[in-house]
XYZ file of C-alpha atoms in Angstrom:
660
model
C 44.931 -9.165 -50.127
C 41.627 -10.148 -48.577
C 40.442 -8.862 -45.256
C 37.434 -10.142 -43.306
C 35.473 -8.945 -40.325
C 33.080 -11.048 -38.249
C 30.522 -9.651 -35.829
C 30.215 -11.718 -32.673
C 27.541 -11.515 -29.992
C 29.055 -13.355 -26.990
C 26.797 -15.811 -25.169
C 23.191 -16.237 -26.252
C 21.980 -14.743 -29.501
C 19.353 -12.731 -27.618
C 20.966 -10.054 -25.413
C 19.479 -7.861 -22.723
C 21.244 -4.771 -21.509
C 24.731 -5.860 -20.433
C 25.584 -2.648 -18.629
C 23.439 -0.286 -16.650
C 23.405 2.951 -14.763
C 23.201 2.846 -11.003
C 23.004 5.654 -8.469
C 24.041 5.683 -4.843
C 22.530 8.396 -2.655
C 24.273 9.648 0.470
C 21.906 11.560 2.752
C 23.266 14.276 5.083
C 21.064 15.634 7.789
C 21.256 17.869 10.832
C 19.557 16.528 13.906
C 18.348 19.144 16.363
C 18.173 17.975 19.924
C 17.107 19.825 23.046
C 19.805 22.018 24.486
C 23.449 21.400 23.840
C 24.626 18.050 22.576
C 26.660 16.096 25.080
C 28.688 13.364 23.402
C 28.757 10.143 25.396
C 32.099 9.313 26.889
C 33.718 5.911 26.762
C 32.827 5.420 30.408
C 29.214 6.469 29.903
C 28.053 5.308 26.469
C 24.669 6.311 25.091
C 22.032 3.651 25.568
C 18.728 3.432 23.742
C 15.549 1.822 25.054
C 11.749 1.741 24.695
C 11.967 1.340 20.918
C 8.708 0.952 19.039
C 7.802 0.837 15.340
C 4.924 3.146 14.528
C 2.654 3.698 11.580
C 3.675 6.315 9.013
C 1.620 8.628 6.842
C 1.192 5.886 4.211
C 2.342 2.382 3.257
C 5.846 3.571 2.304
C 6.595 5.068 5.726
C 7.207 3.970 9.291
C 7.965 6.075 12.357
C 10.434 4.744 14.936
C 10.388 6.197 18.455
C 12.813 5.481 21.301
C 14.437 6.778 24.459
C 18.080 7.814 24.670
C 20.203 8.134 27.808
C 22.075 11.164 26.402
C 21.270 14.177 24.244
C 23.186 13.224 21.110
C 22.451 13.316 17.394
C 20.977 9.934 16.504
C 19.410 8.206 13.539
C 17.685 5.141 12.154
C 19.816 2.974 9.884
C 17.860 0.850 7.403
C 18.677 -1.692 4.699
C 16.925 -4.562 2.941
C 17.606 -7.621 5.098
C 19.032 -9.439 2.064
C 21.849 -6.882 1.919
C 23.119 -7.544 5.429
C 26.233 -9.710 5.669
C 26.589 -11.708 8.876
C 24.327 -9.140 10.536
C 26.432 -6.172 9.402
C 24.720 -3.312 7.604
C 26.030 -2.475 4.130
C 28.058 0.670 3.557
C 25.204 2.190 1.577
C 22.520 1.627 4.206
C 19.977 4.431 4.317
C 19.913 6.717 7.334
C 17.121 8.895 8.699
C 17.966 11.644 11.154
C 16.120 11.657 14.478
C 14.717 14.612 16.354
C 13.275 14.874 19.840
C 13.786 16.520 23.186
C 14.289 16.068 26.895
C 11.844 13.828 28.714
C 9.932 15.027 31.739
C 11.789 14.530 35.004
C 9.937 11.384 36.031
C 10.870 9.700 32.762
C 14.497 10.804 32.603
C 16.680 10.877 29.512
C 15.582 12.020 26.095
C 13.110 10.953 23.427
C 13.888 10.526 19.761
C 11.866 9.707 16.664
C 12.618 9.399 12.971
C 10.420 8.817 9.951
C 11.511 6.116 7.539
C 10.457 7.035 3.982
C 10.750 5.500 0.538
C 9.988 1.911 1.516
C 9.427 -0.496 -1.356
C 6.666 -3.078 -1.408
C 7.312 -6.810 -0.897
C 10.583 -6.170 0.935
C 12.020 -7.414 4.225
C 13.934 -4.643 6.027
C 16.335 -4.574 8.946
C 16.870 -1.479 11.059
C 18.582 -0.196 14.184
C 18.681 3.133 15.979
C 21.315 5.175 17.800
C 24.734 6.326 16.663
C 28.135 4.881 15.826
C 29.312 2.920 18.838
C 25.908 2.952 20.528
C 23.510 1.086 18.278
C 20.398 -0.711 19.418
C 19.950 -4.378 18.507
C 18.831 -4.973 14.934
C 15.116 -5.447 14.320
C 13.191 -6.376 11.192
C 9.881 -5.748 9.485
C 8.441 -6.445 6.061
C 6.301 -4.574 3.599
C 3.636 -6.166 1.445
C 1.723 -5.063 -1.646
C 0.908 -1.354 -1.515
C -2.486 -1.942 -3.111
C -5.368 -4.322 -2.563
C -6.753 -6.409 0.290
C -5.158 -6.616 3.731
C -5.894 -7.296 7.379
C -5.274 -5.231 10.499
C -5.670 -6.072 14.179
C -7.314 -3.860 16.812
C -6.438 -4.200 20.513
C -8.429 -2.853 23.439
C -6.845 -1.393 26.595
C -3.691 -3.317 27.573
C -3.627 -0.897 30.528
C -0.501 -2.457 31.992
C -0.579 -2.197 35.765
C -4.337 -2.018 36.237
C -4.591 -5.499 37.794
C -2.092 -4.538 40.486
C 0.551 -6.869 39.020
C 2.610 -5.407 36.159
C 4.340 -8.693 35.387
C 1.063 -10.598 34.995
C -0.398 -7.823 32.841
C 2.707 -7.901 30.662
C 2.439 -11.686 30.295
C -1.155 -11.439 29.075
C -0.302 -8.615 26.685
C 2.673 -10.538 25.321
C 0.522 -13.629 24.838
C -2.214 -11.774 22.960
C 0.319 -10.284 20.578
C 1.961 -13.667 20.071
C -1.328 -15.494 19.559
C -2.871 -12.919 17.249
C 0.199 -12.541 15.041
C 0.846 -16.260 14.898
C -2.684 -16.612 13.541
C -2.320 -13.531 11.301
C 1.375 -13.217 10.430
C 0.601 -11.025 7.413
C -1.475 -8.493 9.337
C -0.200 -5.103 8.305
C -1.198 -2.774 11.157
C -1.680 -3.047 14.910
C -4.283 -0.463 15.925
C -4.601 0.721 19.507
C -7.822 1.331 21.412
C -5.980 3.461 23.991
C -4.873 3.018 27.608
C -1.483 1.514 26.938
C -0.721 1.817 30.666
C -2.507 2.345 33.968
C -0.614 5.429 35.140
C 0.403 7.982 32.530
C 4.009 8.677 33.562
C 4.994 5.385 35.193
C 7.893 4.161 33.068
C 7.925 0.664 34.560
C 4.447 0.177 33.065
C 5.575 1.602 29.721
C 8.558 -0.738 29.751
C 6.223 -3.688 30.251
C 3.893 -2.501 27.504
C 6.833 -2.088 25.114
C 8.547 -5.368 26.036
C 7.118 -7.576 23.236
C 9.364 -7.625 20.172
C 6.260 -7.748 17.973
C 5.990 -3.989 18.608
C 9.260 -3.566 16.729
C 8.169 -5.784 13.831
C 4.637 -4.502 13.104
C 3.585 -0.818 13.072
C 1.606 0.313 16.108
C -1.072 2.965 15.444
C -1.381 4.613 18.854
C -4.499 6.023 20.513
C -4.662 8.221 23.639
C -6.702 6.738 26.458
C -7.827 8.385 29.674
C -5.011 6.604 31.536
C -2.455 7.895 29.000
C -3.535 11.498 28.757
C -2.424 12.735 32.179
C 1.277 13.016 31.341
C 3.807 13.485 28.568
C 5.080 9.901 28.485
C 2.490 8.989 25.828
C 3.816 11.665 23.449
C 7.412 10.786 24.341
C 6.878 7.112 23.477
C 4.417 7.226 20.577
C 5.036 9.774 17.833
C 2.278 9.807 15.224
C 2.034 11.137 11.625
C 0.073 14.148 10.406
C -0.648 15.133 14.001
C -2.493 18.329 14.856
C -1.262 19.313 18.312
C -3.123 22.610 18.501
C -4.783 23.710 21.747
C -8.405 22.798 20.886
C -7.388 19.119 20.586
C -6.045 18.987 24.148
C -8.427 18.507 27.037
C -7.115 21.604 28.841
C -6.378 23.576 25.682
C -2.655 23.725 26.490
C -0.257 21.536 24.477
C 2.665 22.767 26.612
C 1.127 21.411 29.814
C 1.953 18.055 31.351
C -0.715 16.289 29.281
C -0.827 14.482 25.950
C -3.224 15.202 23.122
C -3.795 15.902 19.472
C -5.629 14.230 16.586
C -3.936 12.556 13.616
C -4.642 10.716 10.384
C -2.947 8.433 7.902
C -3.923 6.615 4.725
C -3.044 2.973 4.366
C -4.056 1.042 1.252
C -7.371 2.722 0.479
C -8.364 3.242 4.115
C -8.384 6.698 5.691
C -7.733 6.318 9.421
C -8.550 9.252 11.700
C -7.535 8.993 15.355
C -9.043 11.333 17.970
C -8.118 12.386 21.497
C -11.563 11.742 22.969
C -10.337 12.908 26.390
C -11.119 16.408 25.114
C -14.928 16.335 24.926
C -16.046 19.575 26.591
C -14.960 23.216 26.408
C -15.374 23.767 30.142
C -11.829 22.543 30.831
C -10.266 24.791 28.194
C -10.094 22.581 25.110
C -12.160 22.694 21.960
C -14.377 19.785 22.966
C -16.153 17.455 20.557
C -16.755 20.329 18.140
C -12.992 20.627 17.566
C -12.800 16.906 16.739
C -15.729 17.137 14.348
C -14.066 20.085 12.626
C -10.854 18.063 12.348
C -12.587 14.976 10.955
C -14.562 17.111 8.498
C -11.433 18.860 7.277
C -9.467 15.624 6.847
C -12.281 13.857 5.003
C -12.881 16.854 2.760
C -9.209 16.967 1.849
C -8.347 13.266 1.770
C -11.568 11.256 1.679
C -11.345 10.955 -2.081
C -8.024 9.158 -1.730
C -9.590 6.212 0.116
C -12.416 3.708 -0.291
C -13.085 3.341 3.427
C -13.002 5.686 6.422
C -12.236 4.284 9.867
C -12.316 6.407 13.025
C -10.473 5.380 16.180
C -10.812 6.892 19.641
C -10.796 5.605 23.192
C -14.137 6.362 24.846
C -16.720 3.890 23.538
C -20.007 5.695 23.073
C -21.992 2.485 22.436
C -20.449 0.121 24.984
C -22.425 -2.159 27.293
C -20.486 -2.200 30.565
C -19.501 0.131 33.410
C -19.070 3.209 31.221
C -22.282 2.800 29.205
C -24.150 5.420 31.213
C -21.258 7.811 31.909
C -22.178 11.436 31.430
C -19.171 12.166 29.210
C -20.095 9.274 26.896
C -23.650 10.568 26.625
C -22.223 13.912 25.521
C -20.171 12.251 22.792
C -23.142 10.044 21.866
C -25.079 13.207 21.038
C -22.189 15.104 19.439
C -20.587 12.488 17.195
C -22.996 10.131 15.378
C -24.860 12.552 13.109
C -21.613 14.149 11.961
C -20.026 10.756 11.304
C -23.045 9.610 9.306
C -23.030 12.723 7.162
C -19.300 12.427 6.515
C -19.586 8.830 5.288
C -17.639 7.114 8.065
C -17.801 3.316 7.721
C -16.392 1.909 10.975
C -15.609 3.311 14.427
C -13.204 1.438 16.721
C -13.253 2.154 20.478
C -11.902 0.944 23.809
C -12.328 2.107 27.413
C -15.109 -0.203 28.588
C -13.129 -3.495 28.745
C -15.938 -5.498 27.166
C -16.845 -6.411 23.602
C -19.728 -4.977 21.632
C -20.757 -4.473 18.022
C -23.453 -1.936 17.275
C -26.312 -2.202 14.880
C -25.816 -0.077 11.808
C -26.256 3.396 13.258
C -27.434 6.446 11.335
C -27.595 9.887 12.910
C -27.626 8.461 16.431
C -30.373 5.895 15.934
C -30.682 2.337 14.674
C -30.727 2.659 10.880
C -32.945 -0.346 10.171
C -35.372 -1.417 12.890
C -35.535 -4.861 11.294
C -31.791 -5.582 11.575
C -31.555 -8.718 13.715
C -29.219 -9.197 16.701
C -25.973 -10.878 15.749
C -26.586 -10.585 11.991
C -23.653 -11.991 10.045
C -24.078 -9.507 7.177
C -25.147 -5.906 7.431
C -25.740 -3.346 4.679
C -24.773 0.111 5.733
C -27.080 2.147 3.517
C -26.444 5.876 3.164
C -24.948 7.228 6.398
C -24.745 3.854 8.116
C -21.908 3.406 10.625
C -20.894 0.367 12.700
C -19.297 0.972 16.121
C -17.097 -1.693 17.730
C -15.761 -1.765 21.295
C -12.800 -4.043 22.075
C -12.359 -6.030 25.275
C -9.084 -6.148 27.202
C -6.134 -7.399 25.153
C -4.018 -8.084 28.244
C -6.512 -9.445 30.775
C -5.529 -6.739 33.241
C -9.094 -5.501 33.768
C -12.622 -6.465 32.701
C -15.924 -4.623 33.216
C -19.168 -6.550 33.508
C -22.086 -5.820 31.224
C -24.749 -3.634 32.785
C -28.503 -3.519 32.314
C -30.483 -1.146 30.078
C -32.814 1.383 31.601
C -35.846 3.291 30.357
C -33.956 6.377 29.152
C -34.747 5.925 25.474
C -33.726 4.041 22.361
C -31.912 6.749 20.421
C -29.592 9.658 21.066
C -28.074 9.574 24.550
C -30.551 6.976 25.795
C -29.633 3.628 27.386
C -32.891 1.842 26.835
C -33.327 -1.831 25.975
C -33.241 -3.375 22.513
C -36.817 -4.365 21.595
C -35.448 -7.451 19.836
C -33.182 -8.457 22.740
C -34.173 -6.738 26.004
C -30.986 -7.737 27.849
C -28.938 -5.629 25.435
C -28.804 -1.881 24.981
C -30.814 -0.598 22.015
C -27.700 0.248 20.077
C -25.885 -3.090 20.282
C -26.298 -6.064 18.001
C -23.788 -8.102 20.056
C -22.469 -7.744 23.621
C -19.996 -10.132 25.242
C -18.024 -10.515 28.451
C -16.388 -13.803 29.399
C -13.429 -12.372 31.360
C -10.997 -13.661 28.733
C -8.550 -11.764 26.546
C -9.494 -11.014 22.938
C -8.615 -8.880 19.925
C -10.476 -7.666 16.848
C -9.435 -8.659 13.350
C -10.562 -6.477 10.464
C -10.313 -7.733 6.883
C -10.242 -4.875 4.392
C -11.574 -6.093 1.056
C -12.551 -4.328 -2.135
C -16.275 -4.384 -1.379
C -16.611 -5.272 2.277
C -15.123 -5.026 5.737
C -15.107 -8.217 7.766
C -14.887 -7.621 11.511
C -14.285 -10.492 13.969
C -13.696 -10.575 17.700
C -11.266 -13.420 18.417
C -10.327 -15.051 21.726
C -6.623 -14.795 22.516
C -6.912 -16.527 25.889
C -9.098 -18.625 28.146
C -9.844 -18.552 31.850
C -6.361 -19.959 32.393
C -3.227 -17.898 32.939
C -2.041 -15.517 31.722
C -5.212 -13.737 32.749
C -4.282 -11.318 35.525
C -7.747 -10.114 36.541
C -8.896 -13.716 36.963
C -5.675 -14.949 38.567
C -5.743 -12.170 41.163
C -9.432 -12.579 41.944
C -10.264 -9.086 40.662
C -13.291 -10.650 38.955
C -15.397 -13.291 40.670
C -15.989 -15.595 37.713
C -14.869 -16.643 34.233
C -17.282 -18.515 31.959
C -15.023 -19.446 29.064
C -14.250 -23.117 28.488
C -11.068 -24.000 26.665
C -12.723 -27.008 25.039
C -15.612 -25.214 23.342
C -14.210 -21.680 23.216
C -10.483 -22.188 22.687
C -7.828 -19.644 21.793
C -8.509 -18.535 18.231
C -12.250 -19.171 18.374
C -14.637 -16.459 17.201
C -16.806 -14.484 19.627
C -18.534 -12.489 16.884
C -18.074 -11.908 13.164
C -19.843 -9.549 10.799
C -19.422 -8.541 7.164
C -20.152 -4.873 6.490
C -21.344 -4.236 2.948
C -21.157 -0.653 1.719
C -23.904 1.457 0.220
C -23.799 1.949 -3.562
C -26.566 4.506 -3.883
C -29.030 4.093 -6.783
C -26.412 3.229 -9.405
C -24.090 0.341 -9.949
C -20.502 0.787 -8.835
C -17.926 -0.807 -11.083
C -14.518 -1.994 -9.980
C -11.494 -3.442 -11.701
C -8.223 -4.473 -10.138
C -5.181 -3.484 -12.172
C -2.228 -5.725 -11.300
C 1.403 -4.677 -11.272
C 2.416 -4.342 -14.871
C 5.313 -6.442 -16.108
C 8.432 -4.284 -15.948
C 9.162 -4.958 -19.612
C 12.510 -5.582 -21.228
C 15.175 -3.784 -23.128
C 17.455 -5.813 -25.341
C 18.824 -6.474 -28.776
C 19.496 -9.351 -31.102
C 21.122 -9.899 -34.472
C 18.539 -9.739 -37.250
C 18.333 -13.094 -38.962
C 21.310 -15.411 -39.345
C 24.426 -13.947 -37.733
C 26.770 -14.822 -40.571
C 30.301 -13.652 -41.204
C 30.468 -10.083 -42.464
C 32.765 -10.518 -45.451
C 34.289 -7.305 -46.714
C 35.619 -9.093 -49.767
C 38.991 -8.343 -51.288
C 40.399 -4.949 -50.502
C 41.137 -2.639 -53.436
C 44.626 -1.188 -53.726
C 44.911 2.560 -54.346
C 48.242 3.377 -56.074
C 50.148 1.473 -53.398
C 49.146 4.033 -50.749
C 46.323 2.176 -49.046
C 43.799 -0.630 -49.384
C 40.046 -0.091 -48.991
C 37.087 -2.364 -48.423
C 33.402 -1.767 -47.599
C 30.410 -3.674 -46.330
C 27.471 -3.603 -43.907
C 27.030 -5.023 -40.412
C 24.316 -7.576 -39.866
C 21.376 -5.382 -38.691
C 20.481 -5.281 -34.989
C 16.902 -5.499 -33.739
C 16.444 -3.335 -30.628
C 13.281 -3.737 -28.515
C 12.133 -1.792 -25.466
C 8.886 -2.637 -23.650
C 9.764 -1.072 -20.275
C 7.268 1.189 -18.567
C 10.076 3.466 -17.384
C 10.884 4.595 -20.952
C 14.445 4.992 -19.811
C 17.144 6.093 -22.290
C 19.198 3.445 -24.093
C 22.183 3.264 -26.396
C 23.932 0.613 -28.504
C 27.663 0.891 -29.114
C 30.423 -1.309 -30.473
C 34.184 -1.596 -30.757
C 36.372 -3.765 -32.955
C 39.436 -5.793 -32.054
C 42.651 -5.742 -34.048
C 42.540 -7.597 -37.349
C 44.652 -10.756 -37.228
C 45.925 -13.443 -39.591
C 48.111 -15.831 -37.582
C 50.963 -13.629 -36.339
C 50.154 -10.769 -38.720
C 47.968 -7.909 -37.458
C 46.763 -4.369 -38.034
C 44.789 -2.008 -35.817
C 41.013 -1.949 -35.656
C 41.306 1.820 -35.699
C 41.396 1.625 -39.487
C 37.723 0.565 -39.513
C 35.097 3.325 -39.569
C 31.339 3.310 -39.997
C 28.205 5.306 -40.784
C 25.217 4.162 -38.640
C 21.571 4.501 -39.730
C 18.077 3.432 -38.679
C 16.643 0.831 -41.009
C 13.248 0.515 -39.296
C 12.088 3.261 -36.926
C 10.737 2.472 -33.456
C 11.515 2.697 -29.729
C 12.633 6.287 -30.312
C 15.765 5.067 -32.120
C 18.184 7.627 -33.543
C 21.410 6.888 -35.413
C 24.760 7.905 -33.959
C 27.267 9.939 -35.921
C 29.690 8.591 -38.538
C 33.209 7.567 -37.437
C 36.013 7.789 -40.061
C 38.843 5.317 -40.504
C 42.029 6.260 -38.708
C 43.671 6.292 -42.125
C 41.658 9.455 -42.888
C 41.857 11.355 -39.559
C 44.583 9.586 -37.578
C 42.012 8.919 -34.874
C 40.941 5.752 -33.094
C 38.237 4.633 -35.527
C 36.224 1.757 -34.068
C 39.106 0.532 -31.912
C 37.311 2.310 -29.064
C 33.605 2.067 -28.245
C 31.451 4.100 -30.661
C 27.723 4.704 -30.741
C 25.484 2.906 -33.214
C 22.101 4.191 -32.048
C 20.263 5.616 -29.047
C 16.972 6.879 -27.628
C 16.271 9.562 -25.064
C 14.253 9.409 -21.826
C 10.500 9.194 -22.471
C 10.792 7.576 -25.874
C 7.912 5.374 -27.058
C 8.015 1.643 -26.505
C 8.621 -0.505 -29.557
C 11.206 -2.110 -31.827
C 13.804 -0.625 -34.157
C 16.336 -2.008 -36.636
C 19.799 -0.475 -36.713
C 22.447 -0.853 -39.406
C 25.802 0.651 -40.393
C 27.986 0.918 -43.507
C 31.568 -0.171 -42.816
C 34.561 1.696 -44.263
C 37.956 -0.002 -43.938
C 41.129 1.810 -45.084
C 44.514 0.327 -44.210
C 48.045 1.375 -45.077
C 49.602 -0.135 -48.160
C 52.368 -1.579 -46.042
C 50.072 -4.229 -44.486
C 51.119 -7.728 -45.548
C 49.020 -10.015 -47.686
C 46.640 -12.318 -45.795
C 43.103 -13.175 -44.743
C 42.450 -11.030 -41.662
C 39.611 -11.370 -39.169
C 38.396 -9.192 -36.277
C 35.517 -9.264 -33.790
C 32.976 -6.450 -33.393
C 31.744 -6.470 -29.786
C 28.341 -4.899 -29.253
C 27.268 -3.377 -25.950
C 23.866 -2.126 -24.780
C 23.595 0.540 -22.091
C 20.441 1.563 -20.285
C 19.416 2.949 -16.911
């Protein structure tokens, strides 16, 4: 009697892993609210409002903040948009528990926030907030590469309500967001210059500020302005990461009072952002003053500066602005306190609001112009050691503009407001000053060896432009023909200082994920076991070798792998015997990829077991094995009962690869 076995690799000759290991994580969390939870009744369901997407501690995080009508346990539900079916979230959608508390009486309701973590790059996500039966609408955002170049947008003082017409202010704010993000759809952050609203605790103004859906699609990096600080609504609406809410960083030294405060930082793609509550600038009111902010900035840079290539500071009160606030006493205090510390700490760029006009400083070092020869409006500046550029943003909503004021004879360094010798109409500290009474925003391009800062028009003299429409300003000198929406007011490239050496840089791209797979070595011919040998009429035996398998693993994960196989029953027309009678002894022919041989399996004739009729291991490698290629083989041992009829029998050996 002759028996034959063929090995078959279904499909293509080259096989990747045909089975894998997956894990589903179910997160359980306890949400602590304020007071006792009061489940919403069917007649009074929980409603959510004022939802805004905020920046997280890094690229893989976002913070979502919202208001809730009832004090219930709530959460953010998140899933890749591709996994939604007809708008429905998948069963395995991630959830992030929210925390919060009761709002102040004038706000009503409760505030909630939750931090989304573990985001993946290059992914579109959908999310909603609330609880079962009381979900918000679904919103979406996308992540991009977590390394490399990117753009962010900086917006000065929306200050909704300051024109006297909330609806007109909202229209201008909405239009600036729409215009700026249509022109820069891949901008990754929206950075605030402060003064989101006119009156700190007026919720109708907050509702107008939060109305644009863009604030649920792009992360808002909030800043406290002087019109925000006088109440708790700012903190209720805009929760920020890594926030120090200790007493010295509040203007009155009391975080429990009806004021907002605190400093915070985050790192986003090689930029360290530090945001300050510049409303606290003196110790006479009880806070820590500018010294507390300098201590905070120093501590953050000492701990985290090495994690970033650039340092950007953001605060509200512009110390080098050209308009109504240029000569304010509090700004002169900050102008003495801040610049030397910022120069010594290696700050690159400072973004400010408050003065509702645009300006870009000369490169400033220790409170003075760093290079007397730097020309007004220079398109390229070279920071040198300790050089810092200060930018003040104009109104993003058109709700209020301040006109540029004239220099005086008070000096051309420190707290002085003297004239620029190269341009006597400007203050000594400003390379560019501009006021047209039109809306604008600032675009910052973060590149490997430069920052490109541009002030861009988002409107013209035409509506929506509340301050102009309502006659709050007497003139507007922008012409839509020559200075249209999207045109550039000012643009500068900031080149960093490289000391006396030569800095070297290389960009390392995402490595290919690599592959794990196997293939039959050489020609996958029939494995012929020849003619079985009879043993005294008790049993027949035959032996042979499988065609060797080449296993390759080039994955960076170095995940474990295994190769196994099982054999079908042997058949010849209507005659058959069990594959259990086939056993084997695996071995490694050529070492590599951490390959180890699995144990021998005897024929069922010897141990009355299952032999290779069930899946058995051929070879494997553990987690952390080296990348490479191995060749696996096995000796086959077939023993079948002597009662099996004569014939030419054939079976199929099915090979399976498993890897996580």
